[in-house]
Amino acid sequence: MAKNSMIFLIANFGSKFLSFILVPFYTHVLNTGEYGTVDTLVSTVSLFSPIATLGIGDVIIMFLSKKEYDAKKIFTNATLLILIGNFLVSFIYPLFFIFNIFREFILYFILLVIISSIYGVLQMYIRGIGKVAACAASGVIYTFTLAVSNIILLLYFKQGISGYLISAVLAYLLPSLYLLIIATDKCFKYSFIDINLIKQILKLSIPLMPTAILWVLMNLSDKYAILWFVGTSGNGIYAVAHKIPTIISVVYGIFQQAWQLTTFELENKEERSRTYTNVFELLTGIIFILGAVLIILNRVYITYGCNENYLEAWKISPILMYSSILNCVSGLLGSNYLIMHDTKSALKVTAVGAFINTILNFILVPIYGVYGAALATIVGYLYMVVKKYFDTSIFTPLRIKIKRFIFTNIIFVCMFFSAFLESQLLFYSVNSLLVILIVILYNEQLKKMVYTIKNML
């Protein structure tokens, strides 16, 4: 798992690191309204992608890891399902013209939905057949394409929103072509179409599809509530505030890609419980410490790196940092549902969490603005963490230090209240002490991480 994590770190580091480097660039070439528009559009693409893929990505990895079917047969049937999913999504596009949503950029939107869905499933498939290095290479291609096209279209030709979206399309297209070439020995064949296999995939993937949509909706409802009650400039500030907290999601995403390949091998309940407990303690320790450090660095990043119109963003970021941590903890606990083949329960939990978040958005955003959206997200994720912990503990008992976990959460609440301290000296002093306290609490996990990295090197 550690070896695969390092490979996925290489695959994701460039593209994810670039997204943070480009934020100051975007804030200087796009105004708050333009940046808010493209961020909302790209987030809406994420909403449609699970429909276009029919939620089959995680299920494909599960089937490939258990060797139940020939890889060629899985590739053929997955391709067929992707075609069906994109066909179904096409019936929704006319609504964008009726309600005048992204009408000017609808072609880019359609292309992004199609290509991003293909790229996502191809990555899952290539990873499932063990070609992890190819996944890393596709990430490098994505990074290089995005960087070069952004510089040419936004800085040189000054294409604004259109340039941003063309860059995104190219960044998905080129690595997708590369992965298709890698998978040519698993080419599509009509003789491999298996209705029974399709039924088995859909039985598990269909509940995952609305689950994925609801995950996106939790984020998207924030943006649309801000758009309606605050305006596009509010979304631009919220998008910048969300960039540094996204690092937490990136760290978890890299781990989760490797964890997926390991988790299906844990058949014995005692072994699964022991492994999950160790991984949970290690992961939460890493993301709590990283999140606390990033809260301090984020003020410097936004104050000195971004346009002055975005300065308010650093005060919102600590709240979003905590919500990103809860999101990761929820994702780790939720991976149990797929092992249990109980994707319906995952759907129910996510549906309630998304409902709580959406309702609170329309209550809190009119009162507290962008801060209300961030608080609503925390409450939604907090519900899912608690519910998933008790749901999955029957199948995989977690023997974690619950008091330490609760105390660390309280520390984070103190940290996002500290954002309202006007004195920089007081802000950095208070948060530095809180970081040291979290490090002391998770000292054992830090030693394990250092020991593992040292052995790998």
XYZ file of C-alpha atoms in Angstrom, residues 195-408:
214
model
C -25.485 -9.180 -19.799
C -24.956 -11.056 -16.541
C -21.744 -9.112 -15.846
C -23.472 -5.826 -16.688
C -26.251 -6.653 -14.215
C -23.719 -7.439 -11.473
C -21.823 -4.204 -12.103
C -24.990 -2.103 -12.157
C -26.350 -3.754 -9.001
C -23.407 -2.296 -7.066
C -22.768 0.847 -9.141
C -26.305 2.263 -9.401
C -26.473 3.152 -5.667
C -22.929 4.578 -5.958
C -24.021 6.905 -8.784
C -26.462 9.012 -6.721
C -24.033 8.727 -3.794
C -21.316 10.379 -5.896
C -23.806 12.966 -7.146
C -24.829 13.813 -3.591
C -21.168 14.223 -2.581
C -20.787 16.776 -5.364
C -24.116 18.407 -4.485
C -22.855 19.091 -0.976
C -20.123 21.224 -2.523
C -22.261 22.554 -5.360
C -25.149 23.635 -3.134
C -22.658 25.929 -1.373
C -21.726 27.553 -4.658
C -25.302 28.005 -5.895
C -26.490 29.354 -2.534
C -23.633 31.870 -2.601
C -24.395 32.657 -6.253
C -28.050 33.457 -5.453
C -27.574 35.304 -2.166
C -24.105 36.855 -2.534
C -23.240 36.837 -6.259
C -20.484 35.533 -8.568
C -17.826 37.553 -6.721
C -18.708 35.635 -3.530
C -18.172 32.379 -5.408
C -14.784 33.601 -6.616
C -13.688 34.340 -3.032
C -15.117 31.000 -1.827
C -13.252 29.149 -4.604
C -9.921 30.704 -3.572
C -10.662 29.986 0.108
C -11.232 26.332 -0.843
C -7.918 25.878 -2.681
C -5.558 25.283 0.270
C -8.060 23.019 2.122
C -8.159 20.959 -1.078
C -4.618 19.815 -0.246
C -6.157 17.648 2.486
C -8.472 16.029 -0.081
C -5.497 15.520 -2.413
C -3.507 13.732 0.311
C -6.484 11.494 1.086
C -7.177 10.928 -2.623
C -3.608 9.679 -3.177
C -3.893 7.350 -0.200
C -7.389 6.212 -1.200
C -6.227 5.090 -4.655
C -3.687 2.760 -3.030
C -6.101 1.761 -0.251
C -8.666 0.606 -2.827
C -6.194 -1.954 -4.150
C -5.560 -3.276 -0.622
C -8.955 -3.142 1.053
C -10.577 -5.918 -1.033
C -7.821 -8.330 0.042
C -8.820 -8.083 3.725
C -11.112 -11.078 4.076
C -10.681 -11.960 7.763
C -12.696 -9.766 10.172
C -9.918 -9.561 12.783
C -7.294 -8.694 10.164
C -9.629 -6.116 8.618
C -10.339 -4.551 12.023
C -6.646 -4.332 12.930
C -5.652 -2.891 9.559
C -8.520 -0.384 9.468
C -7.707 0.788 13.004
C -4.017 1.326 12.198
C -4.808 3.068 8.921
C -7.504 5.238 10.506
C -5.227 6.409 13.322
C -2.328 7.064 10.940
C -4.407 8.881 8.321
C -6.321 11.063 10.788
C -3.057 11.979 12.512
C -1.497 13.050 9.202
C -4.468 15.091 7.982
C -5.079 16.777 11.356
C -1.434 17.881 11.613
C -1.249 18.870 7.944
C -4.536 20.767 8.176
C -3.414 22.686 11.264
C -0.127 23.712 9.603
C -1.939 24.743 6.414
C -4.283 27.032 8.360
C -1.209 29.035 9.386
C 0.387 29.000 5.913
C -2.883 29.820 4.184
C -2.986 33.377 5.563
C 0.453 34.042 4.065
C -0.488 32.375 0.761
C -3.650 34.431 0.193
C -2.347 37.707 1.675
C 0.813 37.835 -0.423
C 0.016 35.556 -3.368
C -3.481 36.552 -4.498
C -5.089 39.718 -5.767
C -6.290 42.044 -2.986
C -9.936 41.481 -4.029
C -9.629 37.928 -2.649
C -8.152 38.780 0.780
C -11.284 37.818 2.723
C -10.753 34.220 1.600
C -8.132 33.433 4.290
C -10.698 33.931 7.052
C -13.038 31.347 5.484
C -10.318 28.769 4.787
C -9.942 27.394 8.378
C -13.634 26.410 8.393
C -13.249 24.747 4.984
C -10.058 23.042 6.184
C -12.000 21.346 8.969
C -14.781 20.330 6.569
C -12.166 18.786 4.223
C -10.799 16.721 7.127
C -14.288 15.481 8.013
C -14.840 14.676 4.326
C -11.726 12.461 4.299
C -12.678 10.683 7.541
C -16.152 10.063 6.112
C -14.633 8.654 2.909
C -12.364 6.274 4.832
C -15.242 4.974 6.946
C -17.470 4.733 3.878
C -15.085 2.392 2.041
C -16.469 -0.324 4.318
C -19.836 -0.184 2.555
C -18.350 -1.379 -0.744
C -16.577 -4.294 0.961
C -19.905 -5.184 2.592
C -21.615 -4.897 -0.840
C -24.007 -2.519 0.931
C -23.901 0.502 -1.380
C -27.555 1.285 -0.557
C -26.634 2.215 3.023
C -23.872 4.471 1.679
C -26.490 6.186 -0.463
C -28.848 6.714 2.486
C -26.157 8.260 4.708
C -24.903 10.555 1.946
C -28.465 11.585 1.021
C -29.231 12.695 4.576
C -25.880 14.515 4.843
C -26.471 16.329 1.542
C -30.020 17.236 2.607
C -28.767 18.707 5.901
C -26.088 20.675 4.063
C -28.487 22.036 1.432
C -31.150 23.122 3.940
C -28.561 24.826 6.131
C -27.095 26.594 3.096
C -30.377 28.341 2.391
C -30.762 29.222 6.084
C -27.210 30.355 6.885
C -25.930 31.923 3.626
C -28.519 34.777 3.619
C -27.431 35.570 7.211
C -23.677 34.898 7.266
C -22.783 34.944 3.544
C -19.916 32.684 2.461
C -19.220 31.774 6.131
C -22.705 30.243 6.306
C -21.943 27.940 3.369
C -18.750 26.714 5.040
C -20.552 26.042 8.340
C -23.368 24.152 6.566
C -20.782 21.866 4.943
C -19.217 21.050 8.326
C -22.560 20.002 9.824
C -23.358 17.766 6.816
C -19.988 15.992 6.936
C -20.071 15.676 10.732
C -23.369 13.796 10.526
C -21.918 11.378 7.947
C -18.787 10.697 10.020
C -20.826 9.796 13.123
C -23.392 7.732 11.205
C -20.797 5.779 9.191
C -18.744 5.069 12.309
C -21.661 3.329 14.028
C -22.941 1.683 10.801
C -19.665 0.052 9.813
C -18.365 -0.784 13.300
C -20.485 -3.946 13.241
C -18.701 -5.199 10.122
C -15.269 -3.721 10.911
C -14.812 -2.766 14.596
C -12.498 0.233 15.003
C -10.436 0.296 18.204
C -9.453 3.952 17.968
C -8.664 6.441 20.725
C -12.028 8.163 20.573
C -11.243 10.765 23.284
C -8.164 11.935 21.373
C -10.195 12.155 18.169
C -12.897 14.274 19.853
C -10.337 16.529 21.554
C -8.552 17.146 18.242
